[in-house]
Coordinates of C-alpha atoms in Angstrom, one line a residue:
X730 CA -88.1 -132.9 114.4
X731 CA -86.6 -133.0 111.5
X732 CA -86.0 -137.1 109.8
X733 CA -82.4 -136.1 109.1
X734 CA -81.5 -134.8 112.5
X735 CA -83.0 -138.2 113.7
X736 CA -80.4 -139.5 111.4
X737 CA -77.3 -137.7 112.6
X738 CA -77.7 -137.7 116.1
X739 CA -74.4 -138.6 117.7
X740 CA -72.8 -139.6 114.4
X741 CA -70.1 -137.1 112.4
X742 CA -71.0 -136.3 109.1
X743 CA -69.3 -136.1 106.0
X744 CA -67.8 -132.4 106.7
X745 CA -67.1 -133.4 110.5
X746 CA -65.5 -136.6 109.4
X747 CA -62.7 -134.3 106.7
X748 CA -62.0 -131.5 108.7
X749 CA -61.0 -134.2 111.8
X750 CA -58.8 -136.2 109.3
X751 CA -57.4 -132.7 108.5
X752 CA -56.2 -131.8 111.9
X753 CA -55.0 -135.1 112.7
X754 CA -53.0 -135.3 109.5
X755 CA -51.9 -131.4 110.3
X756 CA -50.6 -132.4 114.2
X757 CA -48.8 -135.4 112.4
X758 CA -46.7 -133.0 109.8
X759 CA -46.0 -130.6 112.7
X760 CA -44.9 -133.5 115.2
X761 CA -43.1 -135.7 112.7
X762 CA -39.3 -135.3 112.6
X763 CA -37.6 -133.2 110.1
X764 CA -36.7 -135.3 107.3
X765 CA -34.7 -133.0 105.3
X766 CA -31.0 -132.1 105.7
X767 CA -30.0 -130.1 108.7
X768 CA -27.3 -126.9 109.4
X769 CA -23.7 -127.8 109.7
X770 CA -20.9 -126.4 112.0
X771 CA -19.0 -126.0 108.8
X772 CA -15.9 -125.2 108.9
X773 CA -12.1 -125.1 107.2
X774 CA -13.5 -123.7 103.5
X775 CA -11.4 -124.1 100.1
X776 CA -12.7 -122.2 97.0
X777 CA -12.0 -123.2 93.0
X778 CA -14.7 -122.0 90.7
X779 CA -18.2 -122.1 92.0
X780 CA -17.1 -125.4 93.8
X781 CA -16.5 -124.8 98.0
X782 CA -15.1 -128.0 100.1
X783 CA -15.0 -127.7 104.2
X784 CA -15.3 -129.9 107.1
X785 CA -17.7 -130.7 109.1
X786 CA -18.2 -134.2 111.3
X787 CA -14.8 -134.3 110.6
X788 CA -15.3 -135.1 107.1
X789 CA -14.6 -133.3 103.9
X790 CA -17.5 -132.0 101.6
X791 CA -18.6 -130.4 98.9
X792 CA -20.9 -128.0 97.9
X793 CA -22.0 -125.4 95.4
X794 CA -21.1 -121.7 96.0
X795 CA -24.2 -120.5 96.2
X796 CA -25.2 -123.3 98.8
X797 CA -27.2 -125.9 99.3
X798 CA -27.2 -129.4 100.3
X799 CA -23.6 -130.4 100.6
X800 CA -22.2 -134.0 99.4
X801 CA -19.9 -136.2 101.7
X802 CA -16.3 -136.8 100.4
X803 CA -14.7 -139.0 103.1
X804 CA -15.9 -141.2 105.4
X805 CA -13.3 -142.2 107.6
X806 CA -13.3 -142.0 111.5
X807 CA -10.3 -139.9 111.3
X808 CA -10.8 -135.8 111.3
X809 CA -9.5 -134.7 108.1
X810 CA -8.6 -130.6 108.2
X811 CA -7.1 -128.2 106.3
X812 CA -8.6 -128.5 102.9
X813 CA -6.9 -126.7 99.8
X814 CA -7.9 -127.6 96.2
X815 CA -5.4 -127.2 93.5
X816 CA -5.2 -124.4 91.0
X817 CA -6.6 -126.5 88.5
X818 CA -9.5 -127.6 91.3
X819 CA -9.0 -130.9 90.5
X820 CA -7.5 -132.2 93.7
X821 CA -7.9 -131.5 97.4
X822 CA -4.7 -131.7 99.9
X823 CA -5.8 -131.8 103.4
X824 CA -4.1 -133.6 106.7
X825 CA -5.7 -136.6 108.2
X826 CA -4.9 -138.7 110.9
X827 CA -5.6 -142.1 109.0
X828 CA -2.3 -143.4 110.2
X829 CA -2.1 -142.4 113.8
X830 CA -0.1 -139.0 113.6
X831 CA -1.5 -136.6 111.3
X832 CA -0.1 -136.2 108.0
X833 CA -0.4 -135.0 104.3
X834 CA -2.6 -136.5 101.8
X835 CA -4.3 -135.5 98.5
X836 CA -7.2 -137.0 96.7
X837 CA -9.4 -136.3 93.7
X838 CA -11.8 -134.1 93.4
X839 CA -13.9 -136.8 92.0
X840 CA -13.7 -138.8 94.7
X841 CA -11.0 -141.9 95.3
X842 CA -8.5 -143.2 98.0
X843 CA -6.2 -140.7 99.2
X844 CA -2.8 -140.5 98.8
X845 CA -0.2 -140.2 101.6
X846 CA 2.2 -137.1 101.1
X847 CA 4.0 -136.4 104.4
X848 CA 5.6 -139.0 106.4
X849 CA 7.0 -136.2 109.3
X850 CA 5.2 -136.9 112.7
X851 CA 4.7 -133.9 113.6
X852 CA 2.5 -131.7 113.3
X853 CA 1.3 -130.3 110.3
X854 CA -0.9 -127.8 108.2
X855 CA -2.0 -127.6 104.8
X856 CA -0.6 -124.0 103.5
X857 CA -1.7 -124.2 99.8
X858 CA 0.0 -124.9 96.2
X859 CA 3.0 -123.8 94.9
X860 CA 2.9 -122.0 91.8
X861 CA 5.0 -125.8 89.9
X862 CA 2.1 -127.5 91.5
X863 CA 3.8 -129.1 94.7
X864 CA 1.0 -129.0 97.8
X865 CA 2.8 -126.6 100.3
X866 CA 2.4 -127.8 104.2
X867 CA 3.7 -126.2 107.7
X868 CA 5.6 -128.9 110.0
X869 CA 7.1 -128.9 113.5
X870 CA 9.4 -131.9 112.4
X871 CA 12.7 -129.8 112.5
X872 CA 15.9 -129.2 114.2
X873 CA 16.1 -126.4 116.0
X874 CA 14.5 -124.8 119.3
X875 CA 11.3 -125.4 120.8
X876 CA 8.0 -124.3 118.4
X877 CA 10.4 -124.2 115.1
X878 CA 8.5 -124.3 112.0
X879 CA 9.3 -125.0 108.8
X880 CA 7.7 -124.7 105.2
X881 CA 7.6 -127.7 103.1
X882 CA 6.9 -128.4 99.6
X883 CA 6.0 -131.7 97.7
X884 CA 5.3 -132.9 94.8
X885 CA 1.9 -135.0 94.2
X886 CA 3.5 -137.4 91.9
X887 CA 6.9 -138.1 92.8
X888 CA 7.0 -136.9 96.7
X889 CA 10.0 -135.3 96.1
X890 CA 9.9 -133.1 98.9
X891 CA 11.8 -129.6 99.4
X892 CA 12.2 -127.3 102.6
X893 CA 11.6 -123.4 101.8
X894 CA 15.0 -121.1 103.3
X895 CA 12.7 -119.0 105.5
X896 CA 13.0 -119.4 109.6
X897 CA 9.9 -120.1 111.2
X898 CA 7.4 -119.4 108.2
X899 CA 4.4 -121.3 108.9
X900 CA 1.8 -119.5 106.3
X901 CA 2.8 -118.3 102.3
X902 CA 1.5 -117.1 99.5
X903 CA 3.2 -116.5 96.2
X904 CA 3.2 -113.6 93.9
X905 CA 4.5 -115.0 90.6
X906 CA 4.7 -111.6 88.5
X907 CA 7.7 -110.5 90.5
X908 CA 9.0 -114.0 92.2
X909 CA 7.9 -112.9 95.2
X910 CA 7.0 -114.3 98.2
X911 CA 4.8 -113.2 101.8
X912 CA 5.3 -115.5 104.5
X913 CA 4.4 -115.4 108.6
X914 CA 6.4 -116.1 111.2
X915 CA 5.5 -117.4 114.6
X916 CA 1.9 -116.4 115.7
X917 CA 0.1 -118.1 118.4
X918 CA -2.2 -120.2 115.8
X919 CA 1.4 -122.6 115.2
X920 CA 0.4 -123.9 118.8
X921 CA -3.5 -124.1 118.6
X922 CA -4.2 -120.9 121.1
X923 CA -7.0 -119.2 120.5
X924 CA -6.5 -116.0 122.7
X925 CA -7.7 -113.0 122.0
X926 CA -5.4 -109.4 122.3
X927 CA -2.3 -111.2 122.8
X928 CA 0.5 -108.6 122.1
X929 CA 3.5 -110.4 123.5
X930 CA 7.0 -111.7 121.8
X931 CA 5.1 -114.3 119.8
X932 CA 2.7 -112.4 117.4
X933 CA 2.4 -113.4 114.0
X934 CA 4.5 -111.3 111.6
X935 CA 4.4 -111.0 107.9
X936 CA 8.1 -110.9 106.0
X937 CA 8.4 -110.2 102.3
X938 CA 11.3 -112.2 100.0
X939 CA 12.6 -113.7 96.6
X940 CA 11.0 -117.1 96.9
X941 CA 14.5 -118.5 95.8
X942 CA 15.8 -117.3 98.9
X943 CA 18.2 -115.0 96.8
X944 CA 17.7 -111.9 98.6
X945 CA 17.2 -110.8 102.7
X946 CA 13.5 -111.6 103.3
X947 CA 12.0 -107.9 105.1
X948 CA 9.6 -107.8 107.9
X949 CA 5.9 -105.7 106.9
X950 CA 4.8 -103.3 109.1
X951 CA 7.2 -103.8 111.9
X952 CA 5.4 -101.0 114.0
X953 CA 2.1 -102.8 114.3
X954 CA 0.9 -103.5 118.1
X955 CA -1.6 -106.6 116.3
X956 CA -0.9 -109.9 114.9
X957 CA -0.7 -110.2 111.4
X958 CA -1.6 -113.5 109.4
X959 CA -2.9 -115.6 106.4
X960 CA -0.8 -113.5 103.7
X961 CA -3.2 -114.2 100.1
X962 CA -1.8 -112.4 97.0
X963 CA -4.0 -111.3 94.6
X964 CA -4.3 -108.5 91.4
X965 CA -1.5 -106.3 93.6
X966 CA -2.4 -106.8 96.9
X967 CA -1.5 -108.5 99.9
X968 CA -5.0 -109.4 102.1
X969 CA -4.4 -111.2 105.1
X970 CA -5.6 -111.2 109.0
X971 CA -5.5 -108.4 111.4
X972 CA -6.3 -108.4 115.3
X973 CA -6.0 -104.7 115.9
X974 CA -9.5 -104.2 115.8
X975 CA -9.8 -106.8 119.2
X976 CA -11.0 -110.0 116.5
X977 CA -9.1 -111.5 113.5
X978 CA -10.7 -109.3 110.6
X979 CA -9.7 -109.0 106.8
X980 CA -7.4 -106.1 106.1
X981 CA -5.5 -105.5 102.4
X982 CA -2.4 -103.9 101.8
X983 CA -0.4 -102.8 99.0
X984 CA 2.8 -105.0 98.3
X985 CA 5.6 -103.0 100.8
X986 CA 2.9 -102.4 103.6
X987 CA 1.2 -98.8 102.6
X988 CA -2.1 -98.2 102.4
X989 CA -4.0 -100.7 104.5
X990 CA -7.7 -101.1 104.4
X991 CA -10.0 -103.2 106.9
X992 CA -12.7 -105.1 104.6
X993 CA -14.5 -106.6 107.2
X994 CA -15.7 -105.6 110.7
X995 CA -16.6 -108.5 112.8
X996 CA -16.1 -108.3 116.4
X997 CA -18.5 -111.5 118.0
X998 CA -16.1 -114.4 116.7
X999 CA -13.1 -114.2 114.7
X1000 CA -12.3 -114.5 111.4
X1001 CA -10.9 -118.5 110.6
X1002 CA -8.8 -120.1 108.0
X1003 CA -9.1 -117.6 105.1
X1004 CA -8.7 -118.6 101.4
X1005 CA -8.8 -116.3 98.2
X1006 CA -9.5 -117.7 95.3
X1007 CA -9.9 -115.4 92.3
X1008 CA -11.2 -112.3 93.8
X1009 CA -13.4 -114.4 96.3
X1010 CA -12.3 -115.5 100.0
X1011 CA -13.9 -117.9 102.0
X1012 CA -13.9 -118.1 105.5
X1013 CA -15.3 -119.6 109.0
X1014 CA -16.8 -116.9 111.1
X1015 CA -18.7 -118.8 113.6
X1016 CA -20.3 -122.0 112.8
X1017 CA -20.8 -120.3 109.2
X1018 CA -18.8 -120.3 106.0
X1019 CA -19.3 -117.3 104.2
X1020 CA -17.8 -115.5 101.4
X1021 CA -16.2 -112.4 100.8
X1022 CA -16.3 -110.6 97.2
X1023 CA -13.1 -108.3 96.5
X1024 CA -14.8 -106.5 93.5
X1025 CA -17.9 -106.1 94.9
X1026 CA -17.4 -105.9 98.7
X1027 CA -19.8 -107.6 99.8
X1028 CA -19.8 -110.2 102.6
X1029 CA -22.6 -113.4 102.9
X1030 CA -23.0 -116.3 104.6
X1031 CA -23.3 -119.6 102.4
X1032 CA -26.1 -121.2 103.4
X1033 CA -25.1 -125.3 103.7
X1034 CA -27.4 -128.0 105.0
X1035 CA -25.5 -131.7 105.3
X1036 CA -27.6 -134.6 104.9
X1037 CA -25.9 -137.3 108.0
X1038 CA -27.3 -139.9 110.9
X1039 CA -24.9 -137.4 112.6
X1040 CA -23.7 -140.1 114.7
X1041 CA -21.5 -138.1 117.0
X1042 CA -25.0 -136.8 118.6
X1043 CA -25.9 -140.2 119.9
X1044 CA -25.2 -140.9 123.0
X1045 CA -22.4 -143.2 124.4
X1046 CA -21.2 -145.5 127.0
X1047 CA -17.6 -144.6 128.4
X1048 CA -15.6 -147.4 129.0
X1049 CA -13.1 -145.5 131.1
X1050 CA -14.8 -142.1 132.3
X1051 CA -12.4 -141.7 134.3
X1052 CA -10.1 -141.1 131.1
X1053 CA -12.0 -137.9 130.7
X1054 CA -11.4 -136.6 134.2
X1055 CA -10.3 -133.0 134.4
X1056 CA -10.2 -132.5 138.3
X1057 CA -11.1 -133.7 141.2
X1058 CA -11.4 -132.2 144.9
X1059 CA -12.4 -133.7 148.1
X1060 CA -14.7 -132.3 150.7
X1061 CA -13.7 -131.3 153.8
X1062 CA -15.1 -134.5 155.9
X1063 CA -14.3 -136.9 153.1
X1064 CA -17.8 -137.8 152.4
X1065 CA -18.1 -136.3 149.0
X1066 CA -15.7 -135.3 145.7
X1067 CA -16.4 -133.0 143.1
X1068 CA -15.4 -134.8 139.7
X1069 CA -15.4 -132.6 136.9
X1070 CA -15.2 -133.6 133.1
X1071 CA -16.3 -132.8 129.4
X1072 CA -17.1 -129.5 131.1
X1073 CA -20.3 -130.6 133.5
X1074 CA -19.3 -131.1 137.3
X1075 CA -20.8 -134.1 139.0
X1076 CA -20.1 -134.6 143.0
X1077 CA -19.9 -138.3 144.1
X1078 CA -20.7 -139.1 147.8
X1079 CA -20.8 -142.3 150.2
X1080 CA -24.6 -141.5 151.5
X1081 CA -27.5 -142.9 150.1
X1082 CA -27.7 -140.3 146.5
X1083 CA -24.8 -141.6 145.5
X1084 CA -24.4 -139.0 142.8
X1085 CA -25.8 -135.4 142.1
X1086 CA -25.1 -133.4 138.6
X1087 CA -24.6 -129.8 139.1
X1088 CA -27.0 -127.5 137.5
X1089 CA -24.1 -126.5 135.2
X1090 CA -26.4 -125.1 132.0
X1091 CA -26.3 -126.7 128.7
X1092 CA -24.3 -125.1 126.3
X1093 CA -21.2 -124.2 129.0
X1094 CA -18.5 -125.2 130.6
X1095 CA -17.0 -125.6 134.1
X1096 CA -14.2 -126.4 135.6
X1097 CA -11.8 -126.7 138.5
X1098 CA -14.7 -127.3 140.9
X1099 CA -14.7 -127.9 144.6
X1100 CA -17.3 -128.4 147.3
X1101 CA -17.5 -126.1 150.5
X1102 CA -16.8 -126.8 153.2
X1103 CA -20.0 -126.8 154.9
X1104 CA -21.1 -129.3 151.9
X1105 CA -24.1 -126.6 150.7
X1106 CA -22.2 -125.2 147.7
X1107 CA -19.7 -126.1 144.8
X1108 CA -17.6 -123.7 143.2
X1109 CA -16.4 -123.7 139.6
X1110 CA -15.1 -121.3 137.0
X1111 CA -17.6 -121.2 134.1
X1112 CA -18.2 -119.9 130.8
X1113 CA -21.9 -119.0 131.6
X1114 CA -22.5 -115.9 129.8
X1115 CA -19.1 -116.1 127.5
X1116 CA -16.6 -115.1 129.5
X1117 CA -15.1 -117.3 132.9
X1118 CA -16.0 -116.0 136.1
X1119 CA -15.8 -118.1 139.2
X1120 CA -20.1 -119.3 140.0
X1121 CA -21.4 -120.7 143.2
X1122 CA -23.8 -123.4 142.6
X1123 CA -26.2 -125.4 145.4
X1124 CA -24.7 -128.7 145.9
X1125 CA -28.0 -130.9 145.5
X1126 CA -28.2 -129.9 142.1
X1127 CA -31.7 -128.1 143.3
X1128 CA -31.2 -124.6 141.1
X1129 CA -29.2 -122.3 138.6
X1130 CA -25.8 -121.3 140.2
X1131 CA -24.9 -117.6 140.7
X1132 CA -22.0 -115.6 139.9
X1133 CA -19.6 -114.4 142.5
X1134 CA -17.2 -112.2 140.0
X1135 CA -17.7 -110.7 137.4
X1136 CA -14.1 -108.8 136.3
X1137 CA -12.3 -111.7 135.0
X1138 CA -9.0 -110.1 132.8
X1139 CA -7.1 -113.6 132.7
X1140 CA -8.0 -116.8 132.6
X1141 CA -8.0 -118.0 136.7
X1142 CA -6.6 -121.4 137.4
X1143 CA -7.4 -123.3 141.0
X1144 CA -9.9 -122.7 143.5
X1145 CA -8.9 -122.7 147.3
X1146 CA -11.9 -122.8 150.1
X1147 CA -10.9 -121.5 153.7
X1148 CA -12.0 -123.5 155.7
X1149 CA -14.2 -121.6 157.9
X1150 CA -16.4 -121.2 154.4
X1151 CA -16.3 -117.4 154.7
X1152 CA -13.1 -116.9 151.4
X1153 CA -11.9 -118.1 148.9
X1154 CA -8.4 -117.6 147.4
X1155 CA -7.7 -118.0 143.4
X1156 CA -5.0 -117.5 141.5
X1157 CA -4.6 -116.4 137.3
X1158 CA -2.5 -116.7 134.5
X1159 CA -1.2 -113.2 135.3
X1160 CA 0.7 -114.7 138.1
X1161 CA -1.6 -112.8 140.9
X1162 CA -3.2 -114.4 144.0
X1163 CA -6.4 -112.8 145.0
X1164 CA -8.7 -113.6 148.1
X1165 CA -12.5 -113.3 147.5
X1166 CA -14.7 -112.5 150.6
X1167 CA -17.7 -114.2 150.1
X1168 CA -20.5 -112.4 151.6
X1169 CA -19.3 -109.0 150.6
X1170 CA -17.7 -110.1 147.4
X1171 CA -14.8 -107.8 148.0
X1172 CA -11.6 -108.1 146.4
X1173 CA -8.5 -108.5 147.2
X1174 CA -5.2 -109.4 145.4
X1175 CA -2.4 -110.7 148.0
X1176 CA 0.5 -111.6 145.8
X1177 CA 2.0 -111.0 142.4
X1178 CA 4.2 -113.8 141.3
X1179 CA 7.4 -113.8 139.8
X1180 CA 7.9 -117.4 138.7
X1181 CA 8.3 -117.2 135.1
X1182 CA 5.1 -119.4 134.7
X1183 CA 1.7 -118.8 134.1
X1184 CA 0.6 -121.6 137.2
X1185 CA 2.4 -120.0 139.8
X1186 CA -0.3 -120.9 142.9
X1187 CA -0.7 -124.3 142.1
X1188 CA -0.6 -125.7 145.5
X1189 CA -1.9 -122.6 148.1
X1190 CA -3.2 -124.0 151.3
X1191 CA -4.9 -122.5 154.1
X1192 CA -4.0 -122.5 157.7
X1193 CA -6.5 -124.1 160.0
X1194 CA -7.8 -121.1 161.3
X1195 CA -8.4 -119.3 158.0
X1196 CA -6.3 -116.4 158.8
X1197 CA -3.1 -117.3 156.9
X1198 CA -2.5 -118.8 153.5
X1199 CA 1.1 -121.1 152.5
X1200 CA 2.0 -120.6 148.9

């Protein structure tokens, strides 16, 4: 036998000893925690030069155009919105709840405290500059009748303040060349609804005037079945939002309506808070800004990582949960209640578990749940798999839940159980009451409501025998 093996035996050698070092330092790298900046939900974008400013964590930032890690502006605990920098890009307006209601303010590019603009309680949204320099803001604080809207302007320095002579403008954009001005009127986005195909009495309209007020503003394209948005004048066109396609997409138009082009196409998420600013406009779509090139047509993301503790991830402790509570509905013997907040549905009992979370999956949302009778299920309208159908889920949390419709057209309100457990009546926004038989999974719509409101079954109740319903 050799002297050296003699040597060795049971002992690593040199080699052994570097490639184990090796791995171990390998499985370290790959376990460690990232220690570089993460993705953002950006959103809220405002373009000057190669500069971009958005929110996200409900802060302002700022980051270079072609992306990158993005630097924190503000800091309070407030949600600050709306961001518009100047025409010089020297100064961002944006609104802020610093003071309780939210408000105006402007600040420096540079950084520096803010400076308080509006004092309207209302609400209010950041439009964009005048053409003298005043920052131009939307505000519900006006007499008239419910959702009135008026277009303010203000000056920086002074806070001389000035209302624009258009009824129920709420978005502008100015065409200096001619004195011209494109405004909207009402639009669903005034009250913070999201829907999607809305084609009733309150779709956003674009109107064309002398931005003196001199002359009889005129309504653009008054035979479009789509709203119509977020007017931007640029080089002799008028670009602005468009739902006709089913999402909010950019469109372009010539100054009295004619020849209208779509330049984008996006049909997963709409298209968010648009801003041009020399041939380029910046928009959310998604959790993404990206940036749309006139000349060019093309259309990127902007790639932005945010270096944060990101704070709002940790978790808390509630003080008052109960300040969160969405609904609530008791089980037929009283032994159990199906609490529903934030989206997860957690049913409470008076036995020995106490409490039992509902498999609701991570990443959607319920709501309006209640038990069965028999105490085996909990029902809930959910999100799971983007659009809300009413889902059956086991009531000791055990397993995934399973959906019992899948034709939702309108958004479905309140849950009723019979009480033998074999239907279960709903009702939408559409004003219909429809009874589902649960082991077929027929069906059937009972009654059309002709309440004026969108609840109209709030309190449906069942006879004792299942066979008849009071509404």
């Amino acid at each position: 036998m050799l002297p050296g093996y003699v040597h060795n035996a049971g002992l690593p050698n040199e080699d052994a000893l570097m490639k184990a070092g090796l791995i171990a330092a390998l499985v370290l790298f790959l376990c460690a925690p990232p220690l570089h900046a993460e993705t953002a939900y950006t959103r809220g974008p405002s373009l000057h030069g190669d500069t971009l400013v958005f929110t996200a964590e409900g802060d302002l930032w700022r980051v270079p155009l072609a992306g990158g890690t993005a630097q924190r502006l503000t800091t309070n605990a407030a949600l600050e919105t709306d961001a518009t920098l100047s025409p010089d890009g020297r100064q961002i307006a944006f609104v802020a709840s610093y003071d309780a209601s939210p408000e105006v303010y402007v600040m420096a590019l540079a950084g520096g405290a803010p400076k308080r603009l509006s004092f309207d309680g209302a609400s209010v949204h950041v439009v964009g500059w005048t053409p003298a320099g005043e920052v131009l803001y939307s505000s519900t604080a006006v007499v008239g009748p419910g959702s009135s809207v008026v277009l303010r302007a203000v000056d920086p320095a002074t806070l001389a303040r000035r209302s624009l002579p258009f009824a129920d403008a709420n978005q502008a954009s100015f065409d200096q060349a001619s004195g011209m001005i494109f405004f909207t009127r009402f639009g669903l986005h005034i009250l913070g609804d999201h829907v999607r195909g809305y084609h009733g009495g309150a779709m956003a309209q674009i109107w064309r005037g002398a931005a003196d007020g001199s002359a009889e503003a005129t309504r653009l394209l008054p035979d479009l079945d789509a709203s119509v948005r977020r007017p931007m004048w640029w080089n002799g066109r008028l670009y602005h939002l468009s739902d006709e396609s089913g999402s909010d997409n950019l469109w372009s138009m010539a100054a009295d309506g004619s020849d209208r082009r779509a330049l984008t196409t996006h049909s997963e998420f709409d298209v968010i808070d648009p801003q041009l600013q020399d041939g380029r406009i910046v928009y959310q779509y998604g959790a993404d800004i990206r940036v749309f090139d006139i000349a060019a047509g093309t259309d990127r993301v902007v790639p932005i990582d945010i270096v944060s503790d990101f704070e709002q991830r940790r978790t808390r402790w509630l003080e008052k949960p109960l300040d969160y509570l969405e609904d609530l509905a008791l089980s037929k013997d009283g032994s159990r209640v199906a609490l529903t907040a934030r989206g997860a549905v957690t049913l409470a009992a008076t036995d020995a578990r106490r409490r039992i979370d509902v498999a609701v999956p991570a990443g959607a949302r319920a709501r309006a749940a209640v038990p069965s009778p028999d105490g085996k299920w909990v029902y809930a309208i959910s999100d799971i798999g983007g659009s809300e159908e009413i889902w059956r889920f086991p009531a000791d949390g055990s397993g995934p839940g399973e959906a019992l419709t899948r034709d939702s057209d309108a958004r479905r309100w309140h849950l009723f159980p019979s009480p033998d457990g074999k239907s279960l009546a709903f009702d939408d926004k559409k004003q219909r009451l429809f009874v589902l038989d649960l082991a077929t999974r027929a069906l059937r719509q009972l009654d059309q409501g002709r309440f004026g409101v969108d609840d109209a079954y709030a309190s449906v109740r069942w006879s004792p025998d299942s066979r008849n319903l009071a509404v």
